[in-house]
Short mmCIF file of C-alpha atoms in Angstrom, two decimals:
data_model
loop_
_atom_site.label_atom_id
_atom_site.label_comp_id
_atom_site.label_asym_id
_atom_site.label_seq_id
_atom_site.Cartn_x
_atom_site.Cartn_y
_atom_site.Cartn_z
CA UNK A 128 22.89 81.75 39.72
CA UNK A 129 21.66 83.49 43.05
CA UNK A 130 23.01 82.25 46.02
CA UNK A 131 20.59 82.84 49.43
CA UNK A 132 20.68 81.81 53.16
CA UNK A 133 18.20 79.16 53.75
CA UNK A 134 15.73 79.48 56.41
CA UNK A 135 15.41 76.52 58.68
CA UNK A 136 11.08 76.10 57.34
CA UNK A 137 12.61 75.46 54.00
CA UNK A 138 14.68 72.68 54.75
CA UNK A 139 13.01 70.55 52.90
CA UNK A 140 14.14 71.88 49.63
CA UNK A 141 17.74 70.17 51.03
CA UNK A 142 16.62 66.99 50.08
CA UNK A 143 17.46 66.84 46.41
CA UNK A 144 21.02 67.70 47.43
CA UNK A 145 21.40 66.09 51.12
CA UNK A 146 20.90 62.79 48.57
CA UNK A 147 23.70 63.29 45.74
CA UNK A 148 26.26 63.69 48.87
CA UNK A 149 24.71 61.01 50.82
CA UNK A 150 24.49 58.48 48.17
CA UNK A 151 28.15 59.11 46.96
CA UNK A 152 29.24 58.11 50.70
CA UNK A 153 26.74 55.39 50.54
CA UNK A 154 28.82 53.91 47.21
CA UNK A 155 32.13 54.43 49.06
CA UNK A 156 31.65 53.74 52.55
CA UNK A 157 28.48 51.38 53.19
CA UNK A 158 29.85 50.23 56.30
CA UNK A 159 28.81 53.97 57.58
CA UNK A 160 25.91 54.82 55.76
CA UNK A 161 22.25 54.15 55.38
CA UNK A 162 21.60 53.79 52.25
CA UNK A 163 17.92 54.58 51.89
CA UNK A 164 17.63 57.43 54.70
CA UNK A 165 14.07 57.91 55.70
CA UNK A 166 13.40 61.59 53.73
CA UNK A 167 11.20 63.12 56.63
CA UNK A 168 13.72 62.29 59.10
CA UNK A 169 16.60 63.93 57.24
CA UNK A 170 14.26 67.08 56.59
CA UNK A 171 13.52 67.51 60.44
CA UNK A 172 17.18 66.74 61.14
CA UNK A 173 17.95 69.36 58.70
CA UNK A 174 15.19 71.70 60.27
CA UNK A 175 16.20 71.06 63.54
CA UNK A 176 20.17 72.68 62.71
CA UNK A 177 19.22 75.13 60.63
CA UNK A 178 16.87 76.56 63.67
CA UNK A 179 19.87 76.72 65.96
CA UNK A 180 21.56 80.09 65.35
CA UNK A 181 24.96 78.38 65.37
CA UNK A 182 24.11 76.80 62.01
CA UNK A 183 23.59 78.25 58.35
CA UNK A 184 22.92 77.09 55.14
CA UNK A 185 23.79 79.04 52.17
CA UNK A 186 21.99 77.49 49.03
CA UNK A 187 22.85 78.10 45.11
CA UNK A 188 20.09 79.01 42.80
CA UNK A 189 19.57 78.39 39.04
CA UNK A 190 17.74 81.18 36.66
CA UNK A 191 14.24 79.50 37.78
CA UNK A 192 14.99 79.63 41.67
CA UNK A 193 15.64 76.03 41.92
CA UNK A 194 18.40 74.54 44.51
CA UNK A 195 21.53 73.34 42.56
CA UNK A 196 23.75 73.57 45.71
CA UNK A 197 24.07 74.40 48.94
CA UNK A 198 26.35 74.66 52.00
CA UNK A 199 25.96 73.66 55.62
CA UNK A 200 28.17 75.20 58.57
CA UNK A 201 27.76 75.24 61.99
CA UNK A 202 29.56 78.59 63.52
CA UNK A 203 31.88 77.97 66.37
CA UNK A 204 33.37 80.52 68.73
CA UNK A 205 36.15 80.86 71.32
CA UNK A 206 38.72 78.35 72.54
CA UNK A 207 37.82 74.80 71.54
CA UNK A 208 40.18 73.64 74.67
CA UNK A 209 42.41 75.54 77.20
CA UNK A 210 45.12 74.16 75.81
CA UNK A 211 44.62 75.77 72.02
CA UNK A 212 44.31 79.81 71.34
CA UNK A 213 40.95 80.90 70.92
CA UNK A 214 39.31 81.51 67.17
CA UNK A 215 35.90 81.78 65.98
CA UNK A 216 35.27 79.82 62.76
CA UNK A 217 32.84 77.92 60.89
CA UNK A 218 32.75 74.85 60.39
CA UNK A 219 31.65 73.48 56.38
CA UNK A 220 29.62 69.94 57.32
CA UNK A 221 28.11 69.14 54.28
CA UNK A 222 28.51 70.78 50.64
CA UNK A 223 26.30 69.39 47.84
CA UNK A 224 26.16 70.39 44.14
CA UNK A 225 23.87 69.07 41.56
CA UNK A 226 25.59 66.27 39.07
CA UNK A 227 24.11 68.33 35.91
CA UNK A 228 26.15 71.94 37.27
CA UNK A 229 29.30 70.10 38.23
CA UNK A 230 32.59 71.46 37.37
CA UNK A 231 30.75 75.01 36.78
CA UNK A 232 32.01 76.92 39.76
CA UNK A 233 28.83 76.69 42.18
CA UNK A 234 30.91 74.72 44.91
CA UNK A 235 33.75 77.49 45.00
CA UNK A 236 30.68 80.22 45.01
CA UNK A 237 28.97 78.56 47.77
CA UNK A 238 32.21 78.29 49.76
CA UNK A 239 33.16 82.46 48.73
CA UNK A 240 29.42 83.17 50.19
CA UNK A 241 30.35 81.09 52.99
CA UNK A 242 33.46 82.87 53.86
CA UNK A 243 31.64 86.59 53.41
CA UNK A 244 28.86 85.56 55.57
CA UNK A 245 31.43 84.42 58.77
CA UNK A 246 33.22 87.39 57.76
CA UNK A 247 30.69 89.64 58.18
CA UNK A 248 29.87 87.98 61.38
CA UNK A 249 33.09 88.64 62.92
CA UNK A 250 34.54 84.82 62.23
CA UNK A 251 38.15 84.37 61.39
CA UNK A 252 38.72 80.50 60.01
CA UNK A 253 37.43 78.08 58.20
CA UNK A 254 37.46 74.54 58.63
CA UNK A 255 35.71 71.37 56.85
CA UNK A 256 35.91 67.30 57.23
CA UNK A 257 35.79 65.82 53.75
CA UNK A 258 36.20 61.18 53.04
CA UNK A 259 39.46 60.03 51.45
CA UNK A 260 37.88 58.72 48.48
CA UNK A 261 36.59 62.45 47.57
CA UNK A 262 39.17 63.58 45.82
CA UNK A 263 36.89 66.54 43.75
CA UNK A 264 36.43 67.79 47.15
CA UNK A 265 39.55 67.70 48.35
CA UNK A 266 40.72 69.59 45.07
CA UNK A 267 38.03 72.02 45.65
CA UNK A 268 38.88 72.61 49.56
CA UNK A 269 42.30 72.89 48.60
CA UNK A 270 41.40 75.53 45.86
CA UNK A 271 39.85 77.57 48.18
CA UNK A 272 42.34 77.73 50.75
CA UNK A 273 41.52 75.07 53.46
CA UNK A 274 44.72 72.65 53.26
CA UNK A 275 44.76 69.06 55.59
CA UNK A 276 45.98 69.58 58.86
CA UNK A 277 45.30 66.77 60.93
CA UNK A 278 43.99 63.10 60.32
CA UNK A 279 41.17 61.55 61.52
CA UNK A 280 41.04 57.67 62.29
CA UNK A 281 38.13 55.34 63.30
CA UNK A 282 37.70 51.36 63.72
CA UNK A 283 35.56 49.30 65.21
CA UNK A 284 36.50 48.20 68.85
#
C-alpha cells in the first residue's frame, strides 16, 4: 500500500470511495442524505475543495495503484473565536476505506499520513465529526487518539 496526496484534477478517482461512506449514511440517516448523489456533481464538489489550499486529500493505494482509501481535511489556523486560545489543526471531514481492505489497517495509515502531513506543516491538533451509529469509526478515532469532546445536536424547527 502507497499512500499519496491527491491533486484536486484527480478528484474523480474519489468517487468509488465518496460512495461506500455516503451510502452507509444513506442506510442510517435517510432523513439527511441523498441517496443517489448525482456523480459529476460530487466530483466538481470534490474538485472544487481539493483546489483550495486549505484542503487535502491523502489517498491509500493498493500494489496496482488503485484507490482503496482516502482522507479529506480541511486545515484550519488561528483562534476559531476570541473567546478560545488559538491552535492550528486539521480538520478529518470524510474518511473512506474500501469494504474488501476493511479491518487491514488502511484507515489508521491514512489518519498517521494525515497527522505527518499537518505536522510537517506546522499544525498542532486534530479534530474529526463522525454519526452515532458509526461505531467502527468511532473505535478507530478513538484508537488514534481523537477522544469526544463535545456533542453536536440538530432537529428540525
Amino acid at each position: 500500500m502507497r499512500i499519496t496526496q491527491l491533486p484536486a484534477e484527480n478528484a474523480h478517482e474519489l468517487w468509488s470511495l465518496l460512495r461506500v461512506v455516503h451510502d452507509l449514511h444513506v442506510l442510517h440517516q435517510p432523513e439527511r442524505n441523498i441517496a443517489d448523489p448525482d456523480k459529476n456533481d460530487c466530483i466538481a464538489w470534490l474538485r472544487e475543495m481539493l483546489s483550495d489550499p486549505t484542503y487535502v486529500a491523502l489517498v491509500a493505494r493498493d500494489e496496482n495503484a488503485h484507490p482503496i482509501g482516502y482522507v479529506l481535511c480541511r486545515k484550519r489556523r488561528g483562534p476559531e473565536a476570541p473567546v478560545s486560545p488559538p491552535k492550528n489543526h486539521g480538520m478529518i471531514e470524510h474518511i473512506s476505506v474500501l469494504p474488501d481492505y476493511h479491518r487491514q489497517g488502511i484507515g489508521r495509515a491514512l489518519i498517521d499520513a494525515l497527522k505527518e502531513h499537518l505536522t510537517d506543516e506546522g499544525y498542532t491538533h486534530m479534530s474529526v465529526t463522525y454519526a452515532l451509529f458509526n461505531e467502527a469509526s468511532a473505535a478507530l478515532m478513538r484508537s488514534v487518539g481523537l477522544m469526544p469532546k463535545i456533542i453536536y445536536a440538530e432537529g428540525e424547527i
